[in-house]
Short mmCIF file of C-alpha atoms and ligand atoms in Angstrom, two decimals:
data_model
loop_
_atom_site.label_atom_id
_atom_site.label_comp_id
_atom_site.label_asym_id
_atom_site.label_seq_id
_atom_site.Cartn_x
_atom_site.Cartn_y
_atom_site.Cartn_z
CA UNK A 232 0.00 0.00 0.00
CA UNK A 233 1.79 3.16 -1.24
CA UNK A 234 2.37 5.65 1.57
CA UNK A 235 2.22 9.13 1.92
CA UNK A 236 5.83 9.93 2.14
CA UNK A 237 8.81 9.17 -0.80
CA UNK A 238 10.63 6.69 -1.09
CA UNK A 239 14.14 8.09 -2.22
CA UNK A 240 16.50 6.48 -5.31
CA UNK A 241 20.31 7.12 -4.96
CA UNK A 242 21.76 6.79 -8.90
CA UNK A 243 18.58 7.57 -10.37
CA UNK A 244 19.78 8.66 -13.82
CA UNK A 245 21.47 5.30 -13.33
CA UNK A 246 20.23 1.93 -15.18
CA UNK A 247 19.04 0.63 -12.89
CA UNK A 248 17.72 3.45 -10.62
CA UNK A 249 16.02 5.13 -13.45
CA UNK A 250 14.10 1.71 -14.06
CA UNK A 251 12.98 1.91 -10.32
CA UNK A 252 12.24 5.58 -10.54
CA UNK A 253 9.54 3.94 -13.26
CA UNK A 254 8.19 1.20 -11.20
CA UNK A 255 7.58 3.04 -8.30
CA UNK A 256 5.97 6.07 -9.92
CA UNK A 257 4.09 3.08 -11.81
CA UNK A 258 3.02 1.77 -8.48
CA UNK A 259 1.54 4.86 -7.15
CA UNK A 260 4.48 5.84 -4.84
CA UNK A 261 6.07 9.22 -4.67
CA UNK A 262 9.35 9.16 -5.94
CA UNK A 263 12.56 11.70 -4.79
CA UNK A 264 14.99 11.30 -7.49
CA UNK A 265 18.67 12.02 -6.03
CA UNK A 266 20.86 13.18 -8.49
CA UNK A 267 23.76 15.39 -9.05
CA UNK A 268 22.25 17.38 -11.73
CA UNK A 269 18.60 18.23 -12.18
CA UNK A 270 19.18 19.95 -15.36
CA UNK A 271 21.35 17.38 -17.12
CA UNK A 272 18.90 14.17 -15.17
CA UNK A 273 16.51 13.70 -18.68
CA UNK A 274 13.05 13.32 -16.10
CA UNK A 275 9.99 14.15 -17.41
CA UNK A 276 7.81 15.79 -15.31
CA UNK A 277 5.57 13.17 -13.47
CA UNK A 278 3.23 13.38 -10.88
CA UNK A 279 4.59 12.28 -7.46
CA UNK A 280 8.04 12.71 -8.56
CA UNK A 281 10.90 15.73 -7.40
CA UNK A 282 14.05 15.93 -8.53
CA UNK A 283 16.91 16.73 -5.32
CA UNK A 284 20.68 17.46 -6.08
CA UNK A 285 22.59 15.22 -3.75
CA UNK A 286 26.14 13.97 -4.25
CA UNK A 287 26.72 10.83 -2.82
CA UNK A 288 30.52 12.20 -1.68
CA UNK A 289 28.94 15.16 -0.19
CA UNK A 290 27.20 13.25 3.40
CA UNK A 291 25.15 16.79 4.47
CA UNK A 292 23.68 17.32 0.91
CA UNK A 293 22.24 13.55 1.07
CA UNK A 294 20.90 13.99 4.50
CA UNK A 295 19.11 16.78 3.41
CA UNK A 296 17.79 15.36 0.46
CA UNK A 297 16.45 11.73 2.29
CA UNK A 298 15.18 13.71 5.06
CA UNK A 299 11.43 13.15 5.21
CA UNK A 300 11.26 9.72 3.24
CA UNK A 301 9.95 6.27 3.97
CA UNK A 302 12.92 4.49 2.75
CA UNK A 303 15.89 4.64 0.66
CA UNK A 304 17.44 3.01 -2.53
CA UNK A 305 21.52 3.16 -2.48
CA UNK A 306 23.87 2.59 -4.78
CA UNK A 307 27.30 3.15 -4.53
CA UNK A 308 28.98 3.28 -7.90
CA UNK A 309 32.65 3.98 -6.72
CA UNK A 310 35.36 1.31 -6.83
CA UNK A 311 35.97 1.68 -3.16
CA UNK A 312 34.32 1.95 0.23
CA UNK A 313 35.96 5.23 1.13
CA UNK A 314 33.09 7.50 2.31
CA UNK A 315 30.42 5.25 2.37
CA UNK A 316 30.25 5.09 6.27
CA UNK A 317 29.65 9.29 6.52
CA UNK A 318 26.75 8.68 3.80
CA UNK A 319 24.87 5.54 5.76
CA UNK A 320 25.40 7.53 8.81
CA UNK A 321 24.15 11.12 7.24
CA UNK A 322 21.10 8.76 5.77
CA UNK A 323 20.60 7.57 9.38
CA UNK A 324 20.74 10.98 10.77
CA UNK A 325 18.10 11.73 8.29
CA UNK A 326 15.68 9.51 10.00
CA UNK A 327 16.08 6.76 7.29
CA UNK A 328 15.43 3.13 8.80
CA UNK A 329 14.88 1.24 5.43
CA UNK A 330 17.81 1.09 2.83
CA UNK A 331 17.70 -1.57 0.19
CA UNK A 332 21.19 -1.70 -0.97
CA UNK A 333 21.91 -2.61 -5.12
CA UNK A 334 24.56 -4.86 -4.38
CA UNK A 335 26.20 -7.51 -6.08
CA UNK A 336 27.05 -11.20 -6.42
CA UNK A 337 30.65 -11.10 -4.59
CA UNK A 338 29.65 -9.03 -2.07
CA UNK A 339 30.75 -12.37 0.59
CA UNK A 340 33.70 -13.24 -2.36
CA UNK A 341 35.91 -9.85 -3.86
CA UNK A 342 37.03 -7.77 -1.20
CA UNK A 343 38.65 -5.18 -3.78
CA UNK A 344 35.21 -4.52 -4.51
CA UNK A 345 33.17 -2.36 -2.12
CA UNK A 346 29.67 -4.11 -2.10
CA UNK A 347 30.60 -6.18 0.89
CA UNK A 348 31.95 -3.32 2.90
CA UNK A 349 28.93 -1.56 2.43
CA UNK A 350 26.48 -4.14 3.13
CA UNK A 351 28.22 -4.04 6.61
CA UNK A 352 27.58 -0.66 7.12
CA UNK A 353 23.98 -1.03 6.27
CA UNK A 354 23.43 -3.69 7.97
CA UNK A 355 24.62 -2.13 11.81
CA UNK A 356 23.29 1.61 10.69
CA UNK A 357 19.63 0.32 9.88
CA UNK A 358 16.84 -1.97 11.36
CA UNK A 359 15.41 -2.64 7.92
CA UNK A 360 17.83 -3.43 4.83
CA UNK A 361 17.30 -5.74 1.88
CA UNK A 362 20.66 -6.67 -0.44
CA UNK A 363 19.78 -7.62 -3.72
CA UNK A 364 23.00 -9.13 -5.19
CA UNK A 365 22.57 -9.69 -8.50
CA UNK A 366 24.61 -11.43 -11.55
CA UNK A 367 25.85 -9.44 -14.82
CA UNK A 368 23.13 -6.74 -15.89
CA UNK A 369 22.04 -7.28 -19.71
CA UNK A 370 22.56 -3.77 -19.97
CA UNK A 371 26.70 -4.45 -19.92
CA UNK A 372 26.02 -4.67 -24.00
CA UNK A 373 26.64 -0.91 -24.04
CA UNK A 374 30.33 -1.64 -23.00
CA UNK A 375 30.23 -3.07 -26.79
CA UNK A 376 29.30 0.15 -28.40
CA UNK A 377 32.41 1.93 -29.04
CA UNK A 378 33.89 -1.62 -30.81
CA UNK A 379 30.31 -1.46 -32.35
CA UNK A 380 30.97 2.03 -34.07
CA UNK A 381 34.33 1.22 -35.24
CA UNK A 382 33.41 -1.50 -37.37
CA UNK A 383 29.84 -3.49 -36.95
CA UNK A 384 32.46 -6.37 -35.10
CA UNK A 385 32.94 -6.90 -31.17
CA UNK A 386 36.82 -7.98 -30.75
CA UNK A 387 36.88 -9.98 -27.65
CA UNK A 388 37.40 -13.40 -25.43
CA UNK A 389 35.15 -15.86 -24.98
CA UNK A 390 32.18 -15.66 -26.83
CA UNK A 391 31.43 -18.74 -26.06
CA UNK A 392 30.82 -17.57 -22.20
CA UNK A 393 27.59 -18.41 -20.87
CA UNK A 394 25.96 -16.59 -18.09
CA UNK A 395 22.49 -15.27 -17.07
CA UNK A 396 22.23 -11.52 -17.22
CA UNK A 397 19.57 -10.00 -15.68
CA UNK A 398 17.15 -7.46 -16.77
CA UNK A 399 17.43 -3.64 -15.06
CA UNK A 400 13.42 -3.19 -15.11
CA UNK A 401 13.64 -7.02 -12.83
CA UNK A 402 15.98 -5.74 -10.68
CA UNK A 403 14.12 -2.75 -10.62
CA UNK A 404 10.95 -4.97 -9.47
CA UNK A 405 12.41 -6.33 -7.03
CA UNK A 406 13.85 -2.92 -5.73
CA UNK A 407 10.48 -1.61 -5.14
CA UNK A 408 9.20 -4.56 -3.22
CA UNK A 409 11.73 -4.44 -1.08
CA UNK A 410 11.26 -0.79 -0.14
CA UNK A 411 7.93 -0.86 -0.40
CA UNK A 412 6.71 -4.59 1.56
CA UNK A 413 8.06 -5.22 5.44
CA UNK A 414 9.08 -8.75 4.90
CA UNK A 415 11.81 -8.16 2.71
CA UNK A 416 13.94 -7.12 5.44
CA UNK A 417 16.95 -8.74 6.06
CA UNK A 418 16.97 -10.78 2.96
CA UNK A 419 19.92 -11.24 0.74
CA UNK A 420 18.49 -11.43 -2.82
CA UNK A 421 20.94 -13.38 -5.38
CA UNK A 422 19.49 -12.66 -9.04
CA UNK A 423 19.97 -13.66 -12.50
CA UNK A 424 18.17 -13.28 -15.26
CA UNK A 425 15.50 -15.96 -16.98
CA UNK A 426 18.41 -17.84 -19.13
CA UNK A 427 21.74 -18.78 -19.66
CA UNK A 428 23.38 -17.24 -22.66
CA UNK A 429 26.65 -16.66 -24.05
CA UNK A 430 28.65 -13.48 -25.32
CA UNK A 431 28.71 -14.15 -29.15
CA UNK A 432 24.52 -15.49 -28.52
CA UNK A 433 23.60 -11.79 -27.21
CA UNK A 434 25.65 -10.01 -30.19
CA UNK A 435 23.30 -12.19 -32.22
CA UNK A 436 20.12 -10.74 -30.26
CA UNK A 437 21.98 -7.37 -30.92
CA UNK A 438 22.11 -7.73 -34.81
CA UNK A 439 18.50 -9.27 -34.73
CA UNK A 440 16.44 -6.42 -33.01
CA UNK A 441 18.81 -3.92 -34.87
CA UNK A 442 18.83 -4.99 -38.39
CA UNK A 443 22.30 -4.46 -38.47
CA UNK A 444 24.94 -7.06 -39.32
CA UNK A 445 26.81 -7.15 -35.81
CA UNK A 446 29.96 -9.96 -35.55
CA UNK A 447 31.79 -11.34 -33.29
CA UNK A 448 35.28 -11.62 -33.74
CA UNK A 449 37.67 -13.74 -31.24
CA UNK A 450 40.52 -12.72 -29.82
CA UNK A 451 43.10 -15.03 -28.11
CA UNK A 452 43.21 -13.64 -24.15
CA UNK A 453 46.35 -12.23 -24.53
CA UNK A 454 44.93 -10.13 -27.69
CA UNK A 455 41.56 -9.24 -25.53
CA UNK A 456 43.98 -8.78 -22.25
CA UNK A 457 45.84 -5.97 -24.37
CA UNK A 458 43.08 -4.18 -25.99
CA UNK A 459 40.60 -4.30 -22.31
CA UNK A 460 44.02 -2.30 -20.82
CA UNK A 461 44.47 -0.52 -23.97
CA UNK A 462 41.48 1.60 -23.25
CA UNK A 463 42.30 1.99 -20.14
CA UNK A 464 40.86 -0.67 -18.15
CA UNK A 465 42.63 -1.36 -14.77
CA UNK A 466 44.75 -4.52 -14.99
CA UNK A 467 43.89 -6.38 -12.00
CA UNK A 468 39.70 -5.87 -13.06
CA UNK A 469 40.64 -7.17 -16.91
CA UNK A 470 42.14 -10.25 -14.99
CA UNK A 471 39.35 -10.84 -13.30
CA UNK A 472 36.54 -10.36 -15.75
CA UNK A 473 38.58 -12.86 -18.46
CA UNK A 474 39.65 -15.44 -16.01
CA UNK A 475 35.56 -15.29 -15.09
CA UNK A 476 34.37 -15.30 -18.98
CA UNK A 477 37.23 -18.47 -18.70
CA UNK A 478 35.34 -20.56 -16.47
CA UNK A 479 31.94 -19.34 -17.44
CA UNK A 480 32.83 -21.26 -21.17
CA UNK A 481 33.15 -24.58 -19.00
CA UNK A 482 30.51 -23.83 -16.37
CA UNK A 483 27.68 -21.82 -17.68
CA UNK A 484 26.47 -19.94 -14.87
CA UNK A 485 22.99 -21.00 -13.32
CA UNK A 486 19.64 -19.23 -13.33
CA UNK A 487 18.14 -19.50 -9.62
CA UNK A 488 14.27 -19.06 -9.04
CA UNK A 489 14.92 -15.55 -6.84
CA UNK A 490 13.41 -12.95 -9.26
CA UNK A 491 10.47 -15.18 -10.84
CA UNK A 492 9.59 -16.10 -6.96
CA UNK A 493 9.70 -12.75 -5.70
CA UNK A 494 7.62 -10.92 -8.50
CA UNK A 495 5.79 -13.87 -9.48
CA UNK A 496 6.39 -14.39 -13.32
CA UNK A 497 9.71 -15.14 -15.21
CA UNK A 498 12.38 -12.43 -15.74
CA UNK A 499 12.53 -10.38 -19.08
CA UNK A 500 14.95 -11.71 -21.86
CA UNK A 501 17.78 -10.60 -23.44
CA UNK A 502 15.75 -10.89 -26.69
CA UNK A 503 13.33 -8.28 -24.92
CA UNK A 504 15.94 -6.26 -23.90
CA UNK A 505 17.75 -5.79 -27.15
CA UNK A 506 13.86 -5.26 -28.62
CA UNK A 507 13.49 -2.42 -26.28
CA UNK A 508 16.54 -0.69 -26.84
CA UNK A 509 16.13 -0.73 -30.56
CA UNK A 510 15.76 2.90 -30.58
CA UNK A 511 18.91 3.53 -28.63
CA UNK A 512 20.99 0.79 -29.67
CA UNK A 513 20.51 1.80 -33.54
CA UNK A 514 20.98 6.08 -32.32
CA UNK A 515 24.36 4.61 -30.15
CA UNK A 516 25.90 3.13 -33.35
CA UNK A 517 25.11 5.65 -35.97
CA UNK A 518 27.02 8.47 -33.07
N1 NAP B 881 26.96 -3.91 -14.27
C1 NAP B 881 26.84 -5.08 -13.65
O1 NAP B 881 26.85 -6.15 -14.27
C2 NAP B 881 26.65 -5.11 -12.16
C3 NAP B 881 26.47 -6.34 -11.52
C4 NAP B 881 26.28 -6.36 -10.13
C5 NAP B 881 26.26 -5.16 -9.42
N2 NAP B 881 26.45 -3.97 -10.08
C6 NAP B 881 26.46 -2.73 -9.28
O2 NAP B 881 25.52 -1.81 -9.77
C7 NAP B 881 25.93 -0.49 -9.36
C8 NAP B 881 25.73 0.47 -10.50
O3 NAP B 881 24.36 0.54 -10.79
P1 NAP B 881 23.86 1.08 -12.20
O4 NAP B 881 24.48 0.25 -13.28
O5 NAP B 881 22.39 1.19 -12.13
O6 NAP B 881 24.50 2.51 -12.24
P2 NAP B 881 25.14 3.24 -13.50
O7 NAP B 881 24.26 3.08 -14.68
O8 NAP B 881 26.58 2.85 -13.58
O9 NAP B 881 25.04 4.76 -13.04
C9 NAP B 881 25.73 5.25 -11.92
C10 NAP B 881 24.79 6.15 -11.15
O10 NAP B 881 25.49 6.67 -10.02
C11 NAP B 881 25.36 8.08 -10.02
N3 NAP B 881 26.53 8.70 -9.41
C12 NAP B 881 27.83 8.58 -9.78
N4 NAP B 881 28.60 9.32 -8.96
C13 NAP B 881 27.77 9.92 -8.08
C14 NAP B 881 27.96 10.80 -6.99
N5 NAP B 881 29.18 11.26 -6.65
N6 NAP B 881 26.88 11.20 -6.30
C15 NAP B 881 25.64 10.78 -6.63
N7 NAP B 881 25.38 9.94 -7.65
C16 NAP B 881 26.45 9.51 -8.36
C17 NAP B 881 25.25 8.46 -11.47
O11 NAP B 881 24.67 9.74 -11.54
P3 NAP B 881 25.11 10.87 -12.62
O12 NAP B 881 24.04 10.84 -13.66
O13 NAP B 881 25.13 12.11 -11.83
O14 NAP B 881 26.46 10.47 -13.15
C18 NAP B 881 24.31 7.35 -11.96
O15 NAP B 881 22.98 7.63 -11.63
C19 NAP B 881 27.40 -0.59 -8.94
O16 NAP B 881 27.50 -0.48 -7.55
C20 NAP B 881 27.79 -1.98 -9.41
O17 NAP B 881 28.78 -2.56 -8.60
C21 NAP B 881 26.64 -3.92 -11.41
#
């Protein structure tokens, strides 16, 4: 049952937190949009939703934007934990005692990444957090865009890598229930999308919904290890994301029943996704 006051969504020009800003506006709630730029954010105007400049670095300017909400969205799209404890605790001086925190899938697993860190913090600064930890996002296709530009072909490792990416507007589903339902609180929610499929497979989707004849080309590892750094790509991450695609050829990852449990019908494909962003997809390649 929506309430009276907003429920507020950190990264809300984000993918994901602009898909939430939708569902919850969708589901009757009233919506306060953090974001560092109201002018640059691309809202429409909507009923029940307000735009507040916050900077998740800057602890007093979130305060002041959470203050007077139900319950709060976070993301925290840095590479490291740094700050993180003066923005849970400026949330909780705020009067915030609901966070559901956009997580990920090594949060217990990659401590060079700060989603466990910050599930810690959330988890002593509020009574009422949800984690939803989710797998690759479908959405990663954009990282293919530049190679996309250059030449219709995707140069990479491991096409044959098999995984189950997950749909922002799910994760965005189950976002809202969680701030939105009591018994979502303290539940760690693992999610992946409806089906396993591989690199060179969602290219194919790609070239399908688009018209456009998209390739993939192979590259040994050492070729794809050169080119990820080559553009500036941190070693140690390009390690880790090939030595993952590596295994992920062997061992397909695994869809689990989380999201199609929680919302009650299966998640959206990557055929649907690539559908949807038609529009953008085909604008992203002709720029
Ligand atoms: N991609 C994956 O496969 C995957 C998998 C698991 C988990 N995740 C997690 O998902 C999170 C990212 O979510 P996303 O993909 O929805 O986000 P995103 O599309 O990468 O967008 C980042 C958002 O953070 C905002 N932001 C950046 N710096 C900010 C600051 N200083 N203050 C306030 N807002 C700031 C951006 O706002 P501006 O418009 O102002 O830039 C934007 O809304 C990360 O924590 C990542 O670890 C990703």
């Amino acid at each position: 049952m929506p309430t009276d006051l907003p429920i507020a969504v950190t990264g809300a020009t984000g993918t994901v937190g602009r898909a939430l800003v939708a569902a919850l506006l969708d589901g009757g709630h009233r919506v306060r949009a953090l974001v560092r730029d109201p002018e640059t954010s691309r809202f429409a105007d909507a009923d029940g939703l307000e735009l507040v400049r916050a900077d998740l670095t800057d602890p007093s300017t979130v305060a002041a934007a959470a203050r007077g909400c139900e319950a709060v969205f976070l993301v925290w799209p840095f590479v490291k934990a740094d700050g993180a404890e003066e923005t849970v605790a400026a949330l909780v001086e705020a009067g915030i005692r609901r966070i559901a925190y956009l997580s990920s899938v090594v949060a217990d697993d990659d401590p060079s990444r700060p989603d466990g860190a910050v599930e810690k913090l959330v988890e002593q600064a509020v009574p009422d957090w949800t984690f939803l930890r989710p797998h690759g996002f479908m959405a990663n296709a954009w990282h293919w865009m530049a190679d996309l530009r250059a030449g219709e072909s995707v140069q990479a490792a491991y096409g044959a890598a098999a995984t189950a990416p997950i749909h922002e507007a799910d994760l965005a589903a189950v976002a809202a229930l969680a701030l939105t339902e009591p018994h979502h609180s303290g539940r760690r929610y693992v999610l992946t999308g409806p089906a396993v499929i591989t690199q060179a497979e969602q290219l194919a989707a790609l070239a399908e919904a688009t018209g456009l004849p998209l390739s993939w080309e192979e590259l040994s590892p050492a070729a794809a290890r050169e080119r990820m750094r080559a553009v500036g790509r941190p070693p140690q991450v390009v390690d880790k994301v090939l030595d993952y695609q590596a295994r992920r050829v062997q061992f397909p990852e695994e869809v689990l029943p989380t999201l199609a449990e929680l919302t009650g019908r299966p998640g959206r494909t990557f055929a649907t996704w690539a559908a949807e962003h038609t529009p953008a997809l085909r604008a992203a390649l002709k720029g």
